mmCIF file of C-alpha atoms in Angstrom:
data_model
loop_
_atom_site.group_PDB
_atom_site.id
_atom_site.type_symbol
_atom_site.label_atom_id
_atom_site.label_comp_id
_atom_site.label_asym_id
_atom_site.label_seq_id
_atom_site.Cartn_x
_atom_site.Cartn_y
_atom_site.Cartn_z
ATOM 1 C CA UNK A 1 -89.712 -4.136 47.794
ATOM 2 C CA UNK A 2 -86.661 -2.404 48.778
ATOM 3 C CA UNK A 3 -88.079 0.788 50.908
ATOM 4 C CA UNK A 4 -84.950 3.377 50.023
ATOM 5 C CA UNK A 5 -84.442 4.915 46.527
ATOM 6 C CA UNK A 6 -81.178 4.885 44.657
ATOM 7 C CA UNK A 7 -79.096 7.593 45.345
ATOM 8 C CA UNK A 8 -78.091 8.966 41.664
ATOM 9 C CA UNK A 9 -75.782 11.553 41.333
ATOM 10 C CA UNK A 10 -75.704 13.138 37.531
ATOM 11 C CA UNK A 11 -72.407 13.219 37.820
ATOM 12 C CA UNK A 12 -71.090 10.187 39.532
ATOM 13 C CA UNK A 13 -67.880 8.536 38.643
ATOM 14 C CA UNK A 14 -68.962 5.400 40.918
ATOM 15 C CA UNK A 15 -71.813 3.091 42.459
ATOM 16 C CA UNK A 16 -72.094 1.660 45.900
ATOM 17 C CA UNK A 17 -74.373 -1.468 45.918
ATOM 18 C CA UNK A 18 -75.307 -3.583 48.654
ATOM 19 C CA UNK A 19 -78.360 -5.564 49.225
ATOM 20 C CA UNK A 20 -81.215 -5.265 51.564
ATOM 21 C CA UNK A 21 -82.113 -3.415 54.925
ATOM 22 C CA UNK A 22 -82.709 -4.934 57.550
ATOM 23 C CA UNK A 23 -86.846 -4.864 59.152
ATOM 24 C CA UNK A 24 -87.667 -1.546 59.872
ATOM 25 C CA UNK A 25 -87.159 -2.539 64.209
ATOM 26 C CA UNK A 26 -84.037 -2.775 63.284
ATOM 27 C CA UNK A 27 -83.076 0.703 61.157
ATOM 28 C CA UNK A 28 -81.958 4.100 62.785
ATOM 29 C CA UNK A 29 -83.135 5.923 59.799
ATOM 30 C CA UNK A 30 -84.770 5.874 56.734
ATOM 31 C CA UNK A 31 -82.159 5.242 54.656
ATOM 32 C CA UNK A 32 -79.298 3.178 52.813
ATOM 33 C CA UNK A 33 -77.215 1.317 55.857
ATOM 34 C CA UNK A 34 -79.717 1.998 58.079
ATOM 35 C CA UNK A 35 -78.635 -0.401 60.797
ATOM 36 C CA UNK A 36 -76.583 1.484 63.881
ATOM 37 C CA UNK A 37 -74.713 -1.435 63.951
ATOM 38 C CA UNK A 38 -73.187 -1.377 60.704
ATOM 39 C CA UNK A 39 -70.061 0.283 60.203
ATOM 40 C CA UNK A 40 -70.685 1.694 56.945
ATOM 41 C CA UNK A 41 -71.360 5.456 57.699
ATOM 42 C CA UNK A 42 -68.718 4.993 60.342
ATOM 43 C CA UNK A 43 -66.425 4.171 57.931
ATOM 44 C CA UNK A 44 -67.390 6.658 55.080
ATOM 45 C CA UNK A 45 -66.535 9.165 57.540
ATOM 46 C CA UNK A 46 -63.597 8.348 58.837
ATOM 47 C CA UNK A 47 -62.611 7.766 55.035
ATOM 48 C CA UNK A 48 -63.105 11.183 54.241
ATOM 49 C CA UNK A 49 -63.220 13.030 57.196
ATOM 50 C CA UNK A 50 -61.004 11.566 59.861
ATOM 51 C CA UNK A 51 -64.170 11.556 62.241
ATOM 52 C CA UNK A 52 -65.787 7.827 62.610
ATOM 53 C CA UNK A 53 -68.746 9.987 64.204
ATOM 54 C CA UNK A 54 -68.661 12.742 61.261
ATOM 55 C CA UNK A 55 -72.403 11.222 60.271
ATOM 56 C CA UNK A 56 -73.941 10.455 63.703
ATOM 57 C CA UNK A 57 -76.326 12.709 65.343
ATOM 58 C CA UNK A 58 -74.663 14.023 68.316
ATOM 59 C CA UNK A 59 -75.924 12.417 71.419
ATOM 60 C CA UNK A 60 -78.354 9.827 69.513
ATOM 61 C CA UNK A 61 -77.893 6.298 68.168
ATOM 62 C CA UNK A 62 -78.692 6.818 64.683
ATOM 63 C CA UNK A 63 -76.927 8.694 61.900
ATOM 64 C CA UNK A 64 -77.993 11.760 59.468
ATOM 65 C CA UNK A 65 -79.727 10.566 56.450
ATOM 66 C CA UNK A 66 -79.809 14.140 54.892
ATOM 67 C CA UNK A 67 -76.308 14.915 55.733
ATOM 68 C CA UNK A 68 -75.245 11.715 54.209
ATOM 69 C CA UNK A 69 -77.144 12.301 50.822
ATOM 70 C CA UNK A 70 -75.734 15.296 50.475
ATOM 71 C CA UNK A 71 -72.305 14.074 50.899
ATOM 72 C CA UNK A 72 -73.309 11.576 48.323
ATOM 73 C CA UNK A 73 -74.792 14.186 45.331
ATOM 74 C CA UNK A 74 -71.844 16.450 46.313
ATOM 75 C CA UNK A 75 -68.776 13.807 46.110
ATOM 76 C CA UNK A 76 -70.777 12.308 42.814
ATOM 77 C CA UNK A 77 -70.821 8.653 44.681
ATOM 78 C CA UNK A 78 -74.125 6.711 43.856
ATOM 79 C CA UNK A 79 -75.753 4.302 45.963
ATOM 80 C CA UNK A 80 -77.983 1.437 45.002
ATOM 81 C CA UNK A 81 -79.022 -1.459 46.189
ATOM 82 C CA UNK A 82 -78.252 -4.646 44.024
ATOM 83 C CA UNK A 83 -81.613 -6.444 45.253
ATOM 84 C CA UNK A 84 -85.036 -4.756 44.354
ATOM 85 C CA UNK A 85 -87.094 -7.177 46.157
ATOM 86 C CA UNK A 86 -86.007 -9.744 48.938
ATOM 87 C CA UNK A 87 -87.740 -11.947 52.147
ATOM 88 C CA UNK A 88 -85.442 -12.570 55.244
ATOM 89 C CA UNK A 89 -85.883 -15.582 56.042
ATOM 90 C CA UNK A 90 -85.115 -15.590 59.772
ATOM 91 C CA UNK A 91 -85.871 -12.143 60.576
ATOM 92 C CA UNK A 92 -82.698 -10.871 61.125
ATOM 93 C CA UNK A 93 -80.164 -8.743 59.112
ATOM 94 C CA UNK A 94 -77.701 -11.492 57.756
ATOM 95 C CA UNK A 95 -77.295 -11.560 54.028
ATOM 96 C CA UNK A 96 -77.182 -15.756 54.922
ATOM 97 C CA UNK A 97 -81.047 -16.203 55.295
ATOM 98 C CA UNK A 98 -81.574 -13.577 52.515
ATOM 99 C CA UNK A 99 -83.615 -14.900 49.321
ATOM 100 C CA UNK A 100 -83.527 -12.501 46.566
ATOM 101 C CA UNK A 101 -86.457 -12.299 44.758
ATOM 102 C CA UNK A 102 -85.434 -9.506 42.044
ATOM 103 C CA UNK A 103 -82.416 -8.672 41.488
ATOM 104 C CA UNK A 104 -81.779 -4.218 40.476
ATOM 105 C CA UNK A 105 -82.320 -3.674 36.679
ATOM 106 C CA UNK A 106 -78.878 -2.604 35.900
ATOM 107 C CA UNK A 107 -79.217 -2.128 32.757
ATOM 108 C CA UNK A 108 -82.231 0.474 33.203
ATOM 109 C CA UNK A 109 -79.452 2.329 36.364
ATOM 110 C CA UNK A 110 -76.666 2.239 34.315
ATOM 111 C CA UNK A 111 -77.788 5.641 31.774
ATOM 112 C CA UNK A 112 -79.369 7.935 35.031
ATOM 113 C CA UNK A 113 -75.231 7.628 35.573
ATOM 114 C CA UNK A 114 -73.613 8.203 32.631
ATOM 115 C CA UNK A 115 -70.195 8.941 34.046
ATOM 116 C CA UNK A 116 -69.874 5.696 36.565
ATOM 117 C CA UNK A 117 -67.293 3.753 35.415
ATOM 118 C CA UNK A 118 -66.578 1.714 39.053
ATOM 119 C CA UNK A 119 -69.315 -0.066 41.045
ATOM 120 C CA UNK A 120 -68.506 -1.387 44.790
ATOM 121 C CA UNK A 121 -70.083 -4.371 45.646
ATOM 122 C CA UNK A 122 -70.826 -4.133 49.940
ATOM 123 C CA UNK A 123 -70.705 -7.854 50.808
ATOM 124 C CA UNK A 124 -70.443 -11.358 49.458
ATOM 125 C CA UNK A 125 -74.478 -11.350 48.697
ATOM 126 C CA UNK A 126 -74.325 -8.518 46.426
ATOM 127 C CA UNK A 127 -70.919 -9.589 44.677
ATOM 128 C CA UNK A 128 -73.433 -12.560 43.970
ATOM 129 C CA UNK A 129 -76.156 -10.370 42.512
ATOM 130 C CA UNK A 130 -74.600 -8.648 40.691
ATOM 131 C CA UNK A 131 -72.625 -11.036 38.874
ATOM 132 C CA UNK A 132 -75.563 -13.209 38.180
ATOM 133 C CA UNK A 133 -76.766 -9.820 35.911
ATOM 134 C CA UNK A 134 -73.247 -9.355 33.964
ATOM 135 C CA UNK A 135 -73.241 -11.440 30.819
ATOM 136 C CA UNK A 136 -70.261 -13.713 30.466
ATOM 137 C CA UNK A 137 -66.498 -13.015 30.078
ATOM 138 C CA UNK A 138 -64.407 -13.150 26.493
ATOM 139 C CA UNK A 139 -64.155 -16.834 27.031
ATOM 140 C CA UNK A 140 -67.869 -17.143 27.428
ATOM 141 C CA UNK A 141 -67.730 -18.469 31.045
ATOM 142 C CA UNK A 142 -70.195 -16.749 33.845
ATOM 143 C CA UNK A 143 -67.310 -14.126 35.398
ATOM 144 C CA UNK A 144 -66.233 -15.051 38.986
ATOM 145 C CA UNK A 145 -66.502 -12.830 42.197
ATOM 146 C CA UNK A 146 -63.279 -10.928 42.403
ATOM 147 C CA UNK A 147 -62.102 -11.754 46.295
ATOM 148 C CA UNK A 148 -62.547 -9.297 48.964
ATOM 149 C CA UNK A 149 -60.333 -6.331 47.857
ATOM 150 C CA UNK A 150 -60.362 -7.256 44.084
ATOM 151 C CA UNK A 151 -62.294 -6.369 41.407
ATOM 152 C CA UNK A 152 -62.979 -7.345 37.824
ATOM 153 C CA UNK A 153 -63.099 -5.336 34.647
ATOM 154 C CA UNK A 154 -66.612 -6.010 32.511
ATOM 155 C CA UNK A 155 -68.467 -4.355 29.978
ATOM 156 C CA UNK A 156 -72.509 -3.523 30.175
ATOM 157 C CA UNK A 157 -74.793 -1.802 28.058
ATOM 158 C CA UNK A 158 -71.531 -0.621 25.598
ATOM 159 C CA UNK A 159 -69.796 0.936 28.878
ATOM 160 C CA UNK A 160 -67.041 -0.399 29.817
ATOM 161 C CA UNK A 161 -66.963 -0.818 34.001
ATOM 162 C CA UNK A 162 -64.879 -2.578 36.690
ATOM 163 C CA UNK A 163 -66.911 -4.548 39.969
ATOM 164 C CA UNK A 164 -64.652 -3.676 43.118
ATOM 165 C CA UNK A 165 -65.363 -5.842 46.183
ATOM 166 C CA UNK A 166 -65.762 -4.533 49.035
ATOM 167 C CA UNK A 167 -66.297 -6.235 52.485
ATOM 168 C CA UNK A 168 -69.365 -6.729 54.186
ATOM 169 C CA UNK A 169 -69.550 -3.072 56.755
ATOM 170 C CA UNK A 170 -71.512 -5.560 59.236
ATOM 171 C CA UNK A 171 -70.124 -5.865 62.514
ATOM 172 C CA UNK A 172 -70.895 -10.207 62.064
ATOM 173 C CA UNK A 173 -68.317 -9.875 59.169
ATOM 174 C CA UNK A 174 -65.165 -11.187 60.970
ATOM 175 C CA UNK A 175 -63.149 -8.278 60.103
ATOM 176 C CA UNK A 176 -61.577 -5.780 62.647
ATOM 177 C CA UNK A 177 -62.924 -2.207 61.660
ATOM 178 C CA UNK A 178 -59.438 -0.300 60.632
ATOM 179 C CA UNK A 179 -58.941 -3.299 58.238
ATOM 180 C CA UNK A 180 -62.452 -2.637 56.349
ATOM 181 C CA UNK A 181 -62.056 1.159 56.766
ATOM 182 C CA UNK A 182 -58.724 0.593 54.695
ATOM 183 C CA UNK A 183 -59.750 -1.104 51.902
#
């Protein structure tokens, strides 16, 4: 079961949605991204802040779980993960040797956000996810994964959304940092 509640913002305009945490050896906090590894807090704070340490705890290898949810409910940016409940099959963090079990209930997320009109997708695994839950496009053909950087327009529970993808914030993902910080 995935260990960190959705992050729901009554007024948030989008939805960040990745796919499982890493074993708890492996987190810095309790909380979404909670690898010190990954880039994403890194990058959400150079993003809006100009500080790539703006959510790290001075001195410490591990970033601020409160500051960032506050960030979150103030900016009105939602976060929730696209897998409920998952099994790594090696042990590690890699979305590779990740079997999804249950996939998020959309559907049931979609009205606690009335206003969300964009969803991110963090990663090729929960690009997958989530497309497995949209129903088919106008020509009734399963919608393909936009490419890193794209996105596709879609419509769920009578609202009307678009699925951005994002890159994977992993430091495995073969991307230098400014390039994933940019898109």
């Amino acid at each position: 079961m995935h260990p960190f509640a959705a992050v729901l913002p009554p007024k948030a305009t989008v939805m960040m949605m990745g796919s499982f945490p890493p074993a708890p050896e492996k987190r810095c906090m309790d909380f979404h991204y909670p690898n010190y590894q990954n880039d994403m807090w890194r990058i959400y704070g150079l993003a809006f802040f100009g500080d790539v340490a703006h959510f790290q705890v001075a001195g410490k290898k591990r970033f601020d779980a409160v500051r960032i949810r506050a960030f979150l409910m103030e900016r009105g940016i939602a976060l929730c993960p696209a897998v409920r409940r998952a099994r790594r099959e090696q042990g590690n963090a890699s979305d590779a040797f990740l079997t999804v079990i249950e996939p998020v209930n959309l559907a049931a997320v979609l009205p606690q956000v009335p206003h969300c009109r964009t969803l991110f997708a963090t990663g090729g695994k929960a690009a997958e996810v989530l497309l497995g839950l949209l129903p088919p496009g106008p020509d009734g053909r399963a919608l393909k994964a936009p490419p890193t950087d794209g996105h596709l327009a879609f419509e769920l529970a009578g609202r009307r959304l678009q699925l951005h993808r994002l890159p994977s914030t992993s430091r495995a993902y073969p991307l230098p940092f400014a390039e994933k910080a940019r898109i």
